[in-house]
């Protein structure tokens, strides 16, 4: 049977400048593209697979720098792109080249894959004049195409879980890496959104106690050319091509609705979906990068150009360019994208990569700048979860503790403090205490609460937990950069042997250290974030930068041996303990005193011999053991409803010294019950002795019932 070629679309109406992008209204499609500096715009239509250009439509209408038309014969599924005419003067910041087919910055769907070719560059690759030269080759054959999307979807009774901040347990995962080897996911669905929405995966997340999954980038992204030429992949996805369309490689069906179905399935299980988003830069790179979308649409508007030499970009991201959120149309694009993912895709929030770059105005970080003001007043976005990675690579970019109200932050001081403590570093007992108590020293000054701190020990960028306790040094040789890439300051300790070993003493110590880290994380005030696979002892063989490893090195291994299963069960018990007891989920910082009027304190820091810590103790370089006694009496404002709720009293003991330490237990009429002990796994055990011998490099948690505690 011969496929009929669709007729040419010979009817074109003026259309409207809003909304931007390609919008199907049930009768036709409105096309709208912003470009302030363009001299002409052509809409290019392709066959359904995006392989052959069939028609060009010159956009005659221009309203407020938006070029637009309405095509009544167009339908969803239509593949298209743009050619934008204008001056090619890189030294002036103008990089128009109508020979280059451009992806619509507002494309809701794409078809086809990018195939690397010199034709994708606006200049002649290899020319002595570099990007000052002009390339006349047509790039359409190598480009993915935008595709008109029918956005309708039956959400039914989908309800956002709206998990209170203090109750969240975030689980950072990679859509592909999490499901590629999962035995409960059908083989055809592994590595996809559909795979992540399967019953096997959801049952696992619920059983572990996860409330919120944070997905590594799912915006459509590119595989870098230098990686493709080495046979590697951009695995993490921090190389965005388009801010509206989901990455097609993660779709088993090739349809956008697969992502929506995944979200709906997770929501039905009470699990939130947060996206890791990369609005700070795009895949077009520096002045020698390809012309794929925004660079060819309006380079001078979308990117921050160097004020003295606009041929070059101001790069605050380390990726070649920075999106110019000072420009109202670039800001509009980001805001429209965020709202689209909330309203159309039903996601529950965002983690912003290199968020300080979004705050830059005139090159400086302004925490209450335009972007943050826009979010704060937005009726949609002000109501979702907002998490900042509070730094970028530019001057003044480190802004931990300085993001506006309503924002939580990745707290790298928590990561480094806890890693340093269990590694045995000197002089950081005060740092550990601050992190255990919710980092009031970082967030309290601005009126924020403990839930402003996203606590983590490991994340996608760096060692896994298993590698943190197995390697002193990174081992990134597989990345092809002679082990130069990745952070060399990991605050890791291999427990005596570098890498794999059969030594039972070393293996036992590593298992205990894993438990120490996980228990510290889940018993601290603030919002805990787990790296997917850490609860299973997943290893990346010492590679702390698997951004380009889309293979078994980075995929989670679900073949669980006895230690892996035991570690998983330990984490599940800790999360359940945290969920039962509001003492670990306080909405306000410790005050120092209780409201009982008897001078009792809500938290007391203890020495091993029993007395409360004094200033001289905090200054000790060799302090390796600490007790934290916190009262469950009169916990304030549970769940944000103005209610009061009491809990049991808890005593947390941590010993980073290599030898056992005898710890005098505070007297309690109800006595103490040992709830957690990383040195010996077992059931809760009543304590009959006045002291407890805390094993070397271990943590123990004790509970004393007050009569008003959680069940």
XYZ file of C-alpha atoms in Angstrom:
711
model
C 0.000 0.000 0.000
C 1.375 3.413 -0.966
C 1.187 6.100 1.708
C -0.568 9.213 0.475
C 1.383 12.423 0.656
C -0.597 15.020 2.655
C -1.673 18.017 0.581
C 0.164 21.299 0.904
C -1.331 23.692 3.433
C -2.269 26.542 1.129
C -4.488 28.513 3.538
C -2.730 30.751 6.037
C -4.420 33.243 8.330
C -2.762 35.998 10.406
C -3.133 34.180 13.710
C -2.192 35.558 17.127
C 1.048 36.408 18.957
C -0.030 34.472 22.047
C 0.450 31.804 23.183
C 3.953 31.222 21.906
C 4.673 27.900 20.252
C 2.351 25.719 18.171
C -1.152 25.610 19.660
C -3.878 23.258 18.420
C -7.347 24.655 19.145
C -9.410 21.826 17.705
C -9.729 23.415 14.243
C -6.220 24.461 13.291
C -2.828 25.416 14.661
C -1.536 28.828 15.696
C 2.221 29.294 15.305
C 4.014 32.060 17.243
C 7.754 32.679 17.568
C 9.493 35.519 19.389
C 12.489 37.150 17.697
C 13.221 40.798 18.248
C 16.175 41.089 15.894
C 15.033 38.840 13.032
C 14.384 40.295 9.560
C 12.205 37.384 8.437
C 10.871 34.047 9.630
C 9.856 30.962 7.658
C 7.737 28.144 9.062
C 9.002 24.867 7.569
C 6.658 21.885 7.390
C 7.837 18.259 7.128
C 6.414 14.812 6.555
C 5.156 13.004 9.647
C 8.559 11.474 10.439
C 10.334 14.794 9.994
C 12.600 13.561 7.214
C 11.547 15.626 4.222
C 10.767 19.326 4.081
C 7.553 19.749 2.110
C 6.631 23.415 2.442
C 7.785 26.800 3.700
C 5.413 29.483 4.896
C 6.732 33.018 5.297
C 5.333 34.589 8.466
C 3.994 37.999 7.460
C 2.495 39.023 10.779
C 4.674 40.530 13.498
C 3.243 41.809 16.777
C 5.456 43.003 19.635
C 8.413 41.106 18.168
C 6.379 37.904 17.852
C 6.060 36.399 14.359
C 2.828 34.472 13.934
C 0.317 32.774 11.656
C -2.640 30.397 11.852
C -2.900 27.345 9.601
C -6.485 25.981 9.645
C -5.541 22.749 7.850
C -2.743 21.852 10.299
C -3.289 19.033 12.773
C -1.536 17.465 15.782
C 1.396 15.323 14.716
C 2.569 17.872 12.140
C 6.382 18.121 12.141
C 7.821 21.600 11.729
C 10.777 23.898 12.332
C 11.832 27.476 11.652
C 14.337 29.290 9.497
C 15.091 32.760 10.789
C 16.620 35.429 8.570
C 18.761 38.280 9.811
C 22.280 39.599 10.088
C 25.158 37.249 10.715
C 27.517 39.453 12.721
C 28.897 37.387 15.623
C 31.138 40.267 16.681
C 27.913 42.190 17.337
C 26.105 39.251 18.952
C 23.943 38.522 15.892
C 24.056 34.904 14.663
C 21.153 34.472 12.237
C 21.637 31.829 9.542
C 18.550 30.828 7.576
C 20.330 27.709 6.316
C 19.936 26.213 9.773
C 16.643 24.632 10.706
C 15.692 25.595 14.242
C 13.708 23.762 16.873
C 10.851 25.845 18.261
C 11.889 26.946 21.795
C 8.265 26.248 22.786
C 7.986 22.822 21.110
C 5.826 20.519 23.248
C 6.929 17.421 21.344
C 9.732 16.411 18.995
C 10.301 13.778 16.334
C 13.590 12.383 15.098
C 17.062 12.428 16.593
C 19.919 14.856 16.134
C 22.746 13.433 14.023
C 25.979 15.308 14.498
C 27.276 17.046 11.379
C 29.312 20.159 10.604
C 26.168 21.445 8.882
C 24.620 22.057 12.320
C 26.971 24.973 12.938
C 26.255 28.509 11.795
C 29.892 28.929 10.813
C 32.231 26.812 8.699
C 33.840 24.332 11.063
C 37.593 24.289 10.535
C 37.709 27.796 9.065
C 40.599 29.947 10.219
C 38.051 32.657 10.966
C 36.164 30.212 13.197
C 32.663 31.468 14.051
C 33.184 34.690 12.099
C 32.779 32.631 8.935
C 29.319 31.779 7.511
C 28.145 28.266 6.613
C 25.568 27.790 3.842
C 24.866 24.090 4.243
C 21.301 23.094 5.137
C 21.053 21.442 8.535
C 17.472 20.106 8.288
C 18.459 16.520 7.527
C 20.411 16.299 10.793
C 17.929 18.041 13.101
C 15.069 16.696 15.230
C 11.819 18.482 14.369
C 9.212 20.163 16.508
C 5.840 18.440 16.472
C 2.367 19.840 17.071
C 0.927 18.215 20.197
C -2.607 17.419 21.244
C -2.331 18.081 24.982
C -5.659 16.518 26.042
C -5.304 13.795 28.658
C -7.757 12.134 31.022
C -6.395 12.918 34.461
C -9.524 11.674 36.186
C -9.310 12.203 39.926
C -5.579 12.883 39.996
C -4.759 14.708 43.225
C -1.427 16.210 44.134
C -0.086 14.496 47.262
C 1.010 17.869 48.745
C 3.269 16.167 51.276
C 4.158 18.677 54.033
C 7.795 19.716 53.808
C 8.666 18.280 57.206
C 7.234 14.874 56.235
C 9.125 14.562 52.953
C 11.691 11.870 52.211
C 13.173 12.766 48.822
C 14.582 10.033 46.585
C 16.818 11.295 43.783
C 16.684 8.923 40.826
C 17.414 8.619 37.124
C 14.457 7.421 35.036
C 16.620 5.153 32.925
C 19.203 4.045 35.459
C 16.635 3.161 38.103
C 14.589 0.845 35.898
C 17.056 -0.625 33.364
C 17.890 -3.665 35.510
C 14.803 -3.829 37.705
C 13.518 -7.425 37.557
C 9.914 -6.360 38.150
C 9.819 -4.024 35.158
C 8.924 -5.652 31.820
C 11.935 -5.616 29.542
C 10.197 -3.465 26.916
C 9.509 -0.782 29.547
C 12.911 -0.642 31.194
C 14.582 2.750 31.070
C 11.298 4.570 30.435
C 8.615 6.692 32.054
C 6.250 3.742 31.719
C 8.745 1.563 33.570
C 8.928 4.038 36.432
C 5.138 3.944 36.697
C 4.870 0.164 36.984
C 3.433 -1.504 40.069
C 6.760 -3.138 40.909
C 8.540 0.208 41.128
C 5.739 1.948 42.996
C 5.478 -0.904 45.495
C 9.211 -0.644 46.093
C 9.094 3.115 46.694
C 6.131 2.797 49.042
C 7.758 -0.057 50.925
C 10.908 1.969 51.444
C 8.911 4.961 52.682
C 9.702 7.449 49.920
C 7.288 10.393 49.683
C 8.866 12.303 46.804
C 10.885 11.273 43.770
C 13.261 13.845 42.310
C 13.969 12.967 38.677
C 17.245 13.867 37.031
C 16.617 16.030 33.927
C 13.770 14.884 31.689
C 13.619 17.969 29.451
C 14.703 17.020 25.923
C 18.502 17.105 25.805
C 21.380 16.291 23.473
C 24.266 13.900 23.556
C 27.395 16.066 23.341
C 29.349 15.687 20.112
C 32.614 14.846 21.836
C 30.868 12.102 23.796
C 29.146 10.689 20.718
C 32.484 10.499 18.932
C 33.872 8.453 21.852
C 30.889 6.112 21.925
C 29.641 7.643 25.188
C 26.325 9.232 26.129
C 25.202 12.282 28.061
C 23.569 10.150 30.742
C 22.552 12.745 33.331
C 20.865 15.073 30.833
C 22.185 18.471 31.959
C 22.394 19.564 28.322
C 18.936 20.921 27.551
C 17.681 21.344 24.004
C 14.086 22.229 24.810
C 12.289 23.254 28.009
C 8.798 22.000 27.159
C 9.131 18.546 25.598
C 10.023 15.432 27.621
C 13.149 13.534 26.607
C 11.954 11.056 23.931
C 14.619 8.454 24.714
C 12.820 7.729 27.977
C 9.508 7.004 26.251
C 8.533 3.441 25.401
C 5.542 4.622 23.372
C 7.013 7.749 21.777
C 4.050 9.696 23.145
C 4.076 12.590 25.608
C 1.093 11.151 27.450
C 3.362 8.360 28.745
C 4.993 10.899 31.055
C 1.581 12.042 32.261
C 0.540 8.466 32.918
C 3.671 7.947 35.024
C 2.900 11.034 37.122
C -0.700 9.945 37.556
C 0.404 6.486 38.730
C 2.872 7.900 41.252
C 0.282 10.361 42.532
C -2.210 7.538 43.043
C 0.348 6.006 45.416
C 0.783 9.312 47.271
C 4.230 9.958 45.790
C 5.217 13.436 44.597
C 7.221 14.102 41.416
C 9.873 16.830 41.426
C 11.930 17.615 38.321
C 15.602 18.560 38.260
C 15.550 21.437 35.756
C 18.372 23.204 33.917
C 17.252 26.728 33.035
C 20.703 28.210 33.536
C 22.197 27.156 30.172
C 21.417 25.187 27.000
C 23.144 22.611 24.810
C 24.186 25.239 22.241
C 27.352 25.898 24.246
C 29.833 28.715 23.694
C 30.537 30.777 20.577
C 31.804 27.650 18.799
C 28.705 25.607 19.537
C 25.976 24.507 17.096
C 22.963 26.564 15.992
C 19.951 24.457 16.956
C 17.301 26.677 18.499
C 17.581 29.862 20.587
C 20.949 30.886 19.170
C 19.466 31.034 15.683
C 16.115 32.462 16.805
C 17.564 35.461 18.644
C 21.001 34.993 20.155
C 21.239 38.474 21.661
C 17.954 38.107 23.539
C 18.181 34.581 24.901
C 21.788 34.503 26.137
C 23.990 36.699 28.322
C 26.597 38.123 25.952
C 29.862 39.612 27.085
C 29.362 43.351 27.436
C 32.691 44.267 25.870
C 32.854 41.506 23.266
C 29.333 40.272 22.351
C 30.840 37.601 20.125
C 31.417 35.706 23.379
C 29.126 34.577 26.176
C 29.303 35.241 29.892
C 29.556 31.699 31.208
C 28.494 31.312 34.852
C 27.638 27.641 34.416
C 30.801 26.020 33.060
C 28.796 24.879 30.040
C 29.548 27.685 27.594
C 26.544 29.984 27.964
C 24.034 31.397 30.442
C 20.351 32.000 29.712
C 19.559 35.715 29.972
C 16.713 35.978 32.466
C 17.083 39.748 32.485
C 15.391 39.729 29.077
C 11.596 39.655 29.506
C 11.063 37.110 26.719
C 13.687 34.701 28.058
C 12.150 35.071 31.495
C 8.712 34.499 29.984
C 9.931 31.295 28.335
C 11.194 29.897 31.641
C 8.031 30.901 33.498
C 5.827 29.459 30.730
C 7.825 26.241 30.843
C 7.496 25.901 34.603
C 3.763 26.533 34.501
C 3.379 24.055 31.631
C 5.001 21.269 33.629
C 2.811 22.046 36.644
C -0.496 22.582 34.862
C -0.239 20.186 31.920
C 2.117 17.535 33.279
C 1.023 17.781 36.953
C 4.510 17.748 38.484
C 4.773 18.859 42.092
C 7.875 21.017 42.052
C 11.375 21.647 40.794
C 14.996 21.426 41.833
C 16.877 24.195 40.004
C 20.357 23.295 38.778
C 22.961 26.028 39.467
C 20.169 28.270 40.713
C 22.445 31.224 41.459
C 22.797 31.731 37.716
C 19.067 32.450 37.572
C 19.538 35.304 40.019
C 22.244 37.143 38.101
C 21.490 40.685 37.031
C 24.250 42.719 35.426
C 26.466 39.742 36.204
C 25.790 39.854 39.952
C 23.676 37.545 42.036
C 20.564 39.346 43.253
C 18.612 37.002 45.510
C 15.399 38.957 45.191
C 15.876 39.612 41.498
C 13.385 39.455 38.673
C 13.146 35.689 38.397
C 12.434 35.158 42.078
C 9.964 38.026 42.215
C 8.148 36.525 39.228
C 7.929 33.127 40.926
C 6.792 34.626 44.229
C 3.827 36.432 42.703
C 2.858 33.639 40.308
C -0.402 31.994 41.454
C 0.687 28.605 40.061
C 4.391 28.412 40.819
C 4.305 29.970 44.273
C 2.338 26.938 45.429
C 4.720 24.142 44.366
C 7.948 22.786 45.859
C 10.952 24.945 44.950
C 14.470 23.689 45.679
C 17.670 25.511 44.748
C 21.116 24.186 44.084
C 22.371 27.418 45.665
C 25.542 28.052 43.722
C 26.985 28.505 40.238
C 30.546 28.830 38.933
C 30.683 32.624 38.726
C 32.008 35.180 41.203
C 29.708 35.434 44.212
C 27.761 32.399 43.080
C 27.898 30.480 46.364
C 24.634 31.490 48.047
C 23.815 28.743 50.555
C 21.323 30.176 53.038
C 20.515 33.252 50.977
C 17.628 32.175 48.767
C 14.262 33.870 49.285
C 11.386 32.722 51.451
C 9.527 29.779 49.979
C 12.697 28.148 48.689
C 14.506 25.143 50.145
C 18.164 24.548 49.322
C 20.551 21.683 48.820
C 22.740 22.031 51.905
C 26.285 21.097 50.941
C 27.484 22.107 54.400
C 25.382 19.259 55.755
C 26.998 16.870 53.269
C 30.528 17.984 54.069
C 30.000 18.199 57.831
C 28.561 14.710 58.130
C 31.145 13.216 55.768
C 33.959 14.880 57.687
C 32.635 13.686 61.039
C 32.380 10.017 60.117
C 35.710 10.200 58.299
C 37.201 11.259 61.628
C 38.168 14.850 60.848
C 39.212 16.973 63.813
C 37.549 20.046 65.245
C 34.104 19.714 63.660
C 31.886 18.600 66.536
C 30.137 21.989 66.472
C 29.583 21.682 62.752
C 27.979 18.265 63.228
C 25.694 19.556 65.995
C 24.466 22.403 63.806
C 23.659 20.029 60.978
C 21.869 17.520 63.231
C 19.728 20.341 64.620
C 18.549 21.613 61.228
C 21.237 24.212 60.324
C 19.731 27.132 62.199
C 23.054 28.933 61.799
C 22.458 28.962 58.026
C 18.689 29.445 57.772
C 17.462 30.831 61.073
C 18.613 34.422 60.490
C 16.096 34.928 57.672
C 13.123 33.455 59.495
C 13.223 30.141 57.647
C 12.498 26.772 59.229
C 14.460 23.504 59.335
C 12.699 22.346 56.179
C 14.675 24.949 54.216
C 17.603 22.541 54.484
C 17.626 19.650 52.021
C 20.023 17.331 53.825
C 22.049 14.876 51.788
C 25.223 12.860 52.094
C 25.381 11.700 48.482
C 23.765 12.786 45.214
C 24.063 11.889 41.537
C 27.161 14.101 41.280
C 29.859 12.301 43.262
C 30.394 8.979 44.963
C 27.525 6.678 45.825
C 27.333 5.801 49.515
C 29.012 2.444 48.935
C 31.882 4.154 47.123
C 32.129 6.877 49.772
C 33.204 4.212 52.260
C 35.259 2.157 49.768
C 37.485 4.656 47.951
C 39.842 7.417 49.022
C 40.236 8.623 45.449
C 38.038 8.900 42.364
C 38.479 6.331 39.592
C 36.981 7.928 36.485
C 39.190 6.356 33.834
C 36.141 5.031 31.951
C 35.156 8.613 31.127
C 38.100 9.005 28.758
C 39.551 12.105 30.427
C 42.540 10.492 32.156
C 40.776 10.753 35.523
C 40.944 14.553 35.411
C 37.180 15.032 35.585
C 35.093 14.910 38.749
C 35.737 16.397 42.172
C 38.935 15.286 43.879
C 37.802 16.502 47.316
C 35.297 13.812 48.286
C 35.817 13.637 52.064
C 35.736 9.874 51.641
C 37.495 7.060 53.476
C 38.020 3.536 52.159
C 38.078 1.924 55.625
C 41.572 0.597 55.072
C 41.561 -0.839 51.540
C 40.994 0.918 48.217
C 38.112 -0.611 46.300
C 36.809 -4.185 46.356
C 38.138 -6.493 49.059
C 37.419 -9.825 50.695
C 38.717 -8.713 54.094
C 35.821 -9.356 56.513
C 37.012 -6.673 58.944
C 37.048 -3.994 56.261
C 33.690 -5.136 54.871
C 32.085 -5.049 58.318
C 33.396 -1.540 58.932
C 32.076 -0.356 55.564
C 28.614 -1.721 56.342
C 28.658 0.082 59.688
C 29.781 3.341 58.069
C 26.922 3.111 55.568
C 24.504 2.760 58.454
C 26.140 5.651 60.266
C 25.618 7.949 57.302
C 22.056 6.832 56.635
C 20.992 6.997 60.280
C 22.528 10.440 60.681
C 20.684 11.640 57.585
C 17.289 10.256 58.554
C 17.480 11.344 62.198
C 18.540 14.944 61.491
C 16.180 17.899 61.442
C 15.463 19.121 57.915
C 14.386 17.293 54.764
C 16.394 14.138 53.981
C 17.325 13.264 50.406
C 18.481 9.753 49.511
C 20.371 8.875 46.361
C 18.572 5.995 44.657
C 20.440 2.755 45.221
C 22.304 3.854 48.340
C 19.903 1.793 50.429
C 21.086 -1.237 48.432
C 24.809 -0.529 48.604
C 24.920 0.317 44.897
C 28.446 0.998 43.599
C 29.843 2.827 40.571
C 33.301 1.282 41.074
C 34.766 4.513 42.381
C 33.611 6.683 39.461
C 32.316 9.941 40.956
C 31.239 11.490 37.654
C 29.168 8.988 35.669
C 27.514 11.744 33.619
C 28.581 9.961 30.415
C 28.102 6.341 31.477
C 24.763 5.029 30.243
C 25.549 1.416 31.075
C 25.738 -1.033 33.968
C 28.289 1.181 35.708
C 25.559 3.740 36.410
C 22.425 1.560 36.356
C 21.244 0.292 39.734
C 22.025 -3.356 40.390
C 18.916 -5.076 41.758
C 20.568 -8.451 42.389
C 20.555 -8.128 46.162
C 22.871 -10.160 48.341
C 22.301 -10.520 52.091
C 24.142 -7.300 53.100
C 22.216 -5.291 50.488
C 18.867 -6.602 51.694
C 19.813 -5.953 55.311
C 20.815 -2.384 54.494
C 17.545 -1.818 52.644
C 15.552 -3.093 55.615
C 17.554 -0.867 57.968
C 16.721 2.220 55.883
C 13.038 1.285 55.673
C 12.911 0.971 59.486
C 14.579 4.348 59.931
C 12.137 6.052 57.574
C 9.218 4.418 59.378
C 10.652 5.601 62.704
C 10.968 9.125 61.349
C 7.389 9.004 60.104
C 6.055 7.837 63.500
C 7.821 10.434 65.597
C 7.381 14.184 65.040
C 10.553 14.749 67.098
C 12.527 14.124 63.889
C 10.267 16.330 61.769
C 10.147 19.602 63.690
C 8.687 22.614 61.899
C 10.696 25.048 64.025
C 14.242 25.181 65.321
C 15.159 24.180 68.839
C 14.724 27.166 71.167
C 17.013 26.022 73.955
C 14.219 26.012 76.536
C 10.774 24.451 76.816
C 7.599 26.372 77.535
C 7.011 24.345 80.714
C 8.470 27.108 82.885
C 10.763 24.772 84.819
C 13.898 25.707 82.909
C 13.988 22.434 81.005
C 15.665 22.510 77.611
C 14.324 21.175 74.337
C 17.812 20.027 73.331
C 20.890 19.284 75.429
C 24.320 18.373 74.091
C 26.114 15.870 76.289
C 29.640 14.655 76.908
C 30.255 10.901 77.263
C 30.726 11.243 81.022
C 27.271 12.793 81.397
C 27.551 16.599 81.860
C 26.278 19.112 79.337
C 28.810 20.389 76.815
C 30.460 23.683 77.741
C 32.215 26.135 75.351
C 35.615 24.572 75.959
C 34.238 21.170 74.907
C 33.027 22.547 71.587
C 36.479 23.894 70.846
C 38.236 20.582 71.404
C 40.125 19.395 68.340
C 39.909 15.764 69.351
C 36.242 15.457 70.318
C 34.885 12.427 68.470
C 31.845 11.548 70.581
C 28.660 13.542 71.181
C 25.250 13.040 72.746
C 22.109 14.873 71.642
C 19.183 14.721 74.085
C 15.991 16.248 72.738
C 12.643 16.495 74.402
C 9.348 15.545 72.810
C 7.384 17.765 75.169
C 5.325 20.520 73.556
C 6.311 20.164 69.930
C 4.869 23.230 68.224
C 2.562 23.598 65.224
C 2.431 20.067 63.891
C 1.523 19.961 60.210
C 1.163 23.752 60.043
C -2.271 23.636 61.683
C -1.420 25.413 64.916
C -1.759 22.148 66.859
C 0.518 20.979 69.652
C 1.727 17.427 69.873
C 4.059 15.714 72.304
C 6.403 12.835 71.621
C 8.837 10.638 73.479
C 12.260 11.914 74.516
C 15.188 10.754 72.400
C 18.907 10.439 72.990
C 21.198 10.231 69.954
C 24.795 9.130 70.527
C 27.463 9.360 67.836
C 31.005 8.044 68.132
C 33.466 8.718 65.312
C 36.390 7.451 67.416
C 37.853 4.091 66.393
C 37.530 2.633 69.912
C 34.458 2.041 72.105
C 33.342 4.857 74.405
C 31.285 4.411 77.575
C 28.451 6.937 77.602
C 26.594 7.844 80.803
C 22.860 7.890 80.100
C 20.712 10.711 81.522
C 18.349 9.503 84.201
C 14.750 8.993 83.166
C 11.937 7.579 85.315
C 10.690 5.566 82.363
C 14.192 4.356 81.550
C 15.646 4.050 78.064
C 15.072 1.682 75.173
C 17.736 1.277 72.514
C 15.947 1.770 69.193
C 18.805 1.937 66.670
C 22.393 0.741 66.886
C 24.585 0.719 63.798
C 27.055 -1.627 65.492
C 24.537 -4.395 66.080
C 21.337 -4.966 64.200
C 18.456 -6.235 66.278
C 15.113 -5.481 67.919
C 14.458 -2.624 70.309
C 16.095 -3.422 73.626
C 15.402 -1.974 77.110
C 18.542 -0.611 78.780
C 19.093 -1.624 82.400
C 22.557 -0.203 82.968
C 23.288 3.475 83.796
C 25.723 3.691 80.886
C 26.063 2.364 77.377
C 29.233 1.259 75.639
C 29.099 2.850 72.226
C 31.199 0.840 69.803
C 33.890 2.523 67.768
C 32.562 4.361 64.710
C 28.912 3.795 65.515
C 25.621 5.537 66.259
C 22.880 4.608 68.697
C 19.428 6.048 69.336
C 17.494 5.639 72.586
C 13.880 6.440 73.409
C 12.274 7.227 76.745
C 8.495 7.145 76.815
C 6.826 10.222 78.279
C 3.282 8.906 78.212
C 2.338 11.217 75.340
C 4.583 9.801 72.665
C 3.752 8.535 69.224
C 2.613 4.894 69.025
